[in-house]
Amino acid sequence: MNISKIDLNLLVYLDMLLREKNVTRAANQLNITQPAMSNGLKRLRDLLNDPILVRTSEGMVPTERAKELAPVVRGVLLTLEETLQPNKEFEPTHSHRVFRIMASDYAASTLIPALLKRLRAQAPGTSLDIMTPSDVTFHDVENGKVDMAINRFDQLPQSFHQKTIWKDAFACLVHKQNPILQNFNLDTYLKGQHIWVSKTGFGVGVGMDPADVQKLGWVDEALAKFGKQRNISVFTRNYHVAMHLAVETDLIATLPYRAAMLYRNDTSMQVLDPPFPIPSIELKMIWSPLLHQDASHIWLRRLIVEIADELS
């Protein structure tokens, strides 16, 4: 195959077709007509001598050849786009850029206020668009539609850049009238009633099963190593809800230390060390290779690292 005779736009078409697995949606993503995308698919089939996408009862399914090509083509396009990005100097005092950040409510509560304060001082014309995990997909981050995602991640696409912002231990937040304070230990902790909080803020399907320890996350996995299990009365995907419930009731909220310390000035609350070891969590920021060399993005990343070091 003579590569000089290949229309590079076909690689863009192929990448989008394999991600969307639908001609119409792929055309919409690239802002071209459906007939134009259909013609591109025909040219790709002729070029590669492969159907690429095959219609089945479950929709369009990629062939084995297409599956092999998908990560290679994606890598080539990302490298090309990153290389061709213009490298302009960023002037924060004159910028009106909108920084779009997906942040869990934990990150939004503990990091974003300090970031906003610094932005208002150093880049007063910029603004923040804070999104929740349910607003954003890895696909959005990869395409550079979102500047970065800040959260705790179990698995990440290999193409993403990442940086650890900080590690955080755990604490128990309880009301000062909670009887457990008279004798706070592992036994009384297990006899108490607890608030469960999602690991990342992402939804978990139709609901939670208290018996399914593997899906419950850090706290319950740590207890399971001792053969123990706590009594969970409330499941929530939001740290603020968990903290508010601990304020209003005799429930126990076991959550990252930085989140619990948001209530350090509340005289009705008390922050305690858990009566058993829980591995620390790691808050990370991730971003697309497309934005890695962007001057404004580099400035924002450095600012976040600087703020995190100060908060630590």
XYZ file of N, CA and C in Angstrom, residues 57-168:
336
model
N -27.848 -7.984 14.679
C -29.083 -7.698 15.411
C -28.840 -6.717 16.550
N -27.570 -6.563 16.963
C -27.221 -5.652 18.047
C -26.644 -4.339 17.515
N -26.767 -4.127 16.211
C -26.223 -2.908 15.616
C -24.949 -3.182 14.840
N -24.205 -2.129 14.517
C -22.969 -2.277 13.757
C -21.846 -2.748 14.676
N -21.170 -3.813 14.282
C -20.108 -4.410 15.089
C -18.801 -4.392 14.295
N -17.682 -3.937 14.898
C -16.403 -3.895 14.177
C -15.837 -5.289 13.935
N -15.178 -5.444 12.810
C -14.515 -6.709 12.490
C -13.247 -6.844 13.334
N -12.659 -8.031 13.314
C -11.418 -8.248 14.067
C -10.313 -7.337 13.545
N -10.269 -7.152 12.220
C -9.266 -6.259 11.624
C -9.467 -4.827 12.130
N -10.723 -4.396 12.215
C -11.032 -3.046 12.687
C -10.636 -2.880 14.154
N -10.874 -3.923 14.963
C -10.503 -3.867 16.374
C -8.992 -3.719 16.539
N -8.234 -4.379 15.668
C -6.778 -4.262 15.713
C -6.314 -2.856 15.342
N -7.006 -2.259 14.383
C -6.608 -0.941 13.889
C -6.991 0.195 14.834
N -8.071 0.019 15.601
C -8.643 1.109 16.406
C -7.624 1.811 17.298
N -6.877 1.095 18.175
C -5.941 1.812 19.051
C -4.770 2.429 18.302
N -4.376 1.789 17.196
C -3.259 2.313 16.402
C -3.641 3.626 15.735
N -4.817 3.639 15.101
C -5.294 4.842 14.425
C -5.518 5.964 15.427
N -6.107 5.620 16.583
C -6.348 6.641 17.604
C -5.042 7.253 18.082
N -4.032 6.410 18.286
C -2.732 6.894 18.732
C -2.070 7.818 17.726
N -2.164 7.447 16.450
C -1.581 8.273 15.386
C -2.248 9.644 15.340
N -3.562 9.675 15.416
C -4.295 10.950 15.349
C -4.012 11.831 16.556
N -3.938 11.233 17.739
C -3.641 12.012 18.938
C -2.250 12.621 18.873
N -1.281 11.828 18.408
C 0.085 12.331 18.277
C 0.157 13.466 17.271
N -0.545 13.304 16.158
C -0.537 14.333 15.110
C -1.179 15.629 15.615
N -2.344 15.505 16.268
C -3.028 16.704 16.765
C -2.197 17.408 17.831
N -1.561 16.624 18.720
C -0.741 17.212 19.772
C 0.454 17.951 19.181
N 1.060 17.368 18.155
C 2.228 17.975 17.528
C 1.890 19.285 16.826
N 0.705 19.349 16.230
C 0.328 20.514 15.433
C -0.345 21.622 16.246
N -0.525 21.390 17.561
C -1.148 22.421 18.390
C -0.266 23.678 18.410
N -0.848 24.864 18.175
C -0.053 26.091 18.252
C 0.403 26.346 19.685
N 1.655 26.743 19.859
C 2.211 26.962 21.183
C 2.304 28.463 21.465
N 1.183 29.040 21.928
C 1.134 30.465 22.196
C 1.400 30.731 23.672
N 1.989 31.875 23.933
C 2.230 32.279 25.320
C 0.896 32.581 26.000
N 0.760 32.130 27.242
C -0.476 32.389 27.980
C -0.272 33.560 28.929
N -1.162 34.535 28.843
C -1.111 35.699 29.720
C -2.347 35.688 30.618
N -2.228 35.161 31.820
C -3.399 34.989 32.690
C -4.134 36.285 33.011
N -3.422 37.387 33.144
C -4.090 38.643 33.521
C -4.984 39.180 32.408
N -4.737 38.749 31.153
C -5.526 39.238 30.021
C -6.455 38.173 29.434
N -6.426 36.990 30.016
C -7.183 35.867 29.438
C -8.645 35.891 29.850
N -9.503 35.438 28.932
C -10.931 35.250 29.207
C -11.315 33.787 28.975
N -10.366 32.929 29.174
C -10.569 31.502 28.925
C -11.537 30.898 29.941
N -12.320 29.945 29.492
C -13.181 29.157 30.379
C -12.496 27.815 30.606
N -12.159 27.524 31.843
C -11.560 26.235 32.195
C -12.685 25.285 32.616
N -12.821 24.194 31.872
C -13.873 23.212 32.161
C -13.271 22.022 32.890
N -13.721 21.821 34.117
C -13.139 20.785 34.968
C -14.238 19.880 35.507
N -14.075 18.578 35.299
C -14.946 17.615 35.952
C -14.334 17.328 37.318
N -15.107 17.531 38.372
C -14.599 17.299 39.719
C -15.649 16.578 40.551
N -15.215 15.568 41.281
C -16.116 14.928 42.239
C -16.475 15.958 43.306
N -17.538 15.722 44.048
C -17.913 16.712 45.066
C -16.850 16.799 46.159
N -16.095 15.720 46.373
C -14.964 15.756 47.310
C -13.908 16.741 46.819
N -13.531 16.634 45.546
C -12.539 17.546 44.976
C -13.083 18.968 44.904
N -14.358 19.094 44.536
C -14.969 20.417 44.424
C -15.011 21.131 45.767
N -15.135 20.376 46.852
C -15.233 20.973 48.190
C -13.868 21.295 48.783
N -12.883 20.449 48.517
C -11.597 20.579 49.194
C -10.539 21.327 48.391
N -10.636 21.293 47.063
C -9.619 21.906 46.210
C -10.110 23.131 45.452
N -11.296 23.038 44.878
C -11.784 24.079 43.971
C -11.910 25.464 44.630
N -12.362 25.593 45.887
C -12.437 26.933 46.481
C -11.096 27.665 46.471
N -10.024 26.952 46.797
C -8.694 27.571 46.784
C -8.264 27.905 45.358
N -8.625 27.039 44.405
C -8.301 27.300 43.004
C -9.031 28.540 42.510
N -10.312 28.647 42.835
C -11.093 29.807 42.406
C -10.515 31.106 42.977
N -10.129 31.068 44.250
C -9.545 32.255 44.886
C -8.282 32.696 44.156
N -7.453 31.715 43.788
C -6.201 32.040 43.084
C -6.463 32.549 41.670
N -7.454 31.943 40.999
C -7.796 32.400 39.644
C -8.295 33.844 39.665
N -9.109 34.177 40.657
C -9.640 35.538 40.727
C -8.540 36.560 40.968
N -7.466 36.114 41.620
C -6.350 37.023 41.892
C -5.385 37.123 40.718
N -5.112 35.982 40.074
C -4.084 35.958 39.030
C -4.650 36.017 37.612
N -5.875 35.548 37.426
C -6.488 35.538 36.092
C -7.953 35.930 36.229
N -8.224 37.194 36.584
C -9.591 37.626 36.912
C -10.588 37.523 35.772
N -10.105 37.461 34.524
C -11.018 37.363 33.385
C -11.421 35.948 33.045
N -10.777 34.968 33.659
C -11.101 33.565 33.384
C -12.299 33.133 34.216
N -12.876 32.013 33.851
C -14.002 31.465 34.614
C -13.886 29.949 34.663
N -14.561 29.366 35.651
C -14.557 27.916 35.838
C -15.926 27.341 35.502
N -15.913 26.229 34.778
C -17.134 25.465 34.529
C -16.928 24.117 35.203
N -17.514 23.955 36.389
C -17.332 22.730 37.166
C -18.425 21.730 36.803
N -18.016 20.556 36.370
C -18.950 19.509 35.971
C -18.870 18.337 36.941
N -19.957 17.593 37.034
C -19.979 16.409 37.889
C -19.561 15.188 37.071
N -19.197 14.080 37.740
C -18.823 12.869 37.001
C -19.908 12.370 36.058
N -21.169 12.601 36.387
C -22.252 12.144 35.520
C -22.400 13.008 34.275
N -21.759 14.194 34.274
C -21.836 15.092 33.113
C -20.835 14.736 32.028
N -19.808 13.974 32.393
C -18.629 13.832 31.533
C -18.273 12.365 31.344
N -17.775 12.031 30.152
C -17.255 10.699 29.871
C -15.761 10.796 29.586
N -15.074 9.661 29.633
C -13.661 9.640 29.252
C -13.489 10.122 27.815
N -14.496 9.858 26.995
C -14.482 10.285 25.604
C -14.397 11.809 25.525
N -15.128 12.518 26.383
C -15.104 13.986 26.410
C -13.725 14.501 26.816
N -13.126 13.844 27.802
C -11.797 14.255 28.251
C -10.767 13.990 27.157
N -10.849 12.823 26.543
C -9.895 12.442 25.504
C -9.937 13.401 24.326
N -11.126 13.890 23.994
C -11.271 14.801 22.858
C -10.967 16.251 23.217
N -10.643 16.513 24.468
C -10.315 17.867 24.876
C -11.519 18.761 25.088
N -12.724 18.180 25.109
C -13.922 18.987 25.370
C -13.965 19.440 26.824
N -13.307 18.686 27.673
C -13.158 19.021 29.084
C -11.667 19.153 29.357
N -11.272 20.212 30.041
C -9.845 20.454 30.266
C -9.204 19.365 31.105
N -9.893 18.957 32.148
C -9.359 17.880 32.979
C -10.455 17.311 33.851
N -10.174 16.137 34.394
C -11.056 15.504 35.368
C -10.262 15.309 36.640
N -10.865 15.659 37.778
C -10.202 15.521 39.075
C -11.051 14.604 39.934
N -10.483 13.463 40.273
C -11.258 12.463 40.988
C -10.329 11.368 41.460
N -10.912 10.312 42.004
C -10.185 9.092 42.321
C -10.537 8.089 41.227
N -9.541 7.515 40.548
C -9.793 6.649 39.400
C -9.231 5.250 39.651
N -10.035 4.239 39.332
C -9.555 2.855 39.409
C -8.746 2.494 38.170
N -9.279 2.850 36.990
C -8.614 2.540 35.728
C -8.711 3.742 34.803
N -7.659 3.919 33.994
C -7.620 5.048 33.068
C -7.142 4.584 31.698
N -7.650 5.195 30.620
C -7.096 4.915 29.290
C -5.609 5.270 29.259
N -4.820 4.468 28.567
C -3.372 4.672 28.556
C -2.964 5.991 27.908
N -3.819 6.541 27.072
C -3.463 7.765 26.355
C -3.490 8.999 27.265
N -4.153 8.915 28.411
C -4.308 10.084 29.266
C -3.019 10.437 30.003
N -2.817 11.730 30.205
C -1.792 12.197 31.133
C -2.432 12.285 32.509
N -1.629 12.095 33.553
C -2.172 12.138 34.896
C -1.153 12.669 35.882
N -1.668 13.230 36.972
C -0.821 13.770 38.030
C -1.548 13.599 39.354
N -0.852 13.047 40.350
C -1.431 12.919 41.678
C -1.443 14.291 42.350
N -2.605 14.695 42.844
C -2.741 15.979 43.522
C -2.386 15.826 44.997
N -2.958 14.821 45.670
C -2.590 14.517 47.042
C -3.129 13.147 47.419
N -2.670 12.648 48.545
C -3.210 11.440 49.158
C -3.898 11.860 50.449
N -4.988 11.170 50.763
C -5.792 11.570 51.911
C -6.139 10.352 52.766
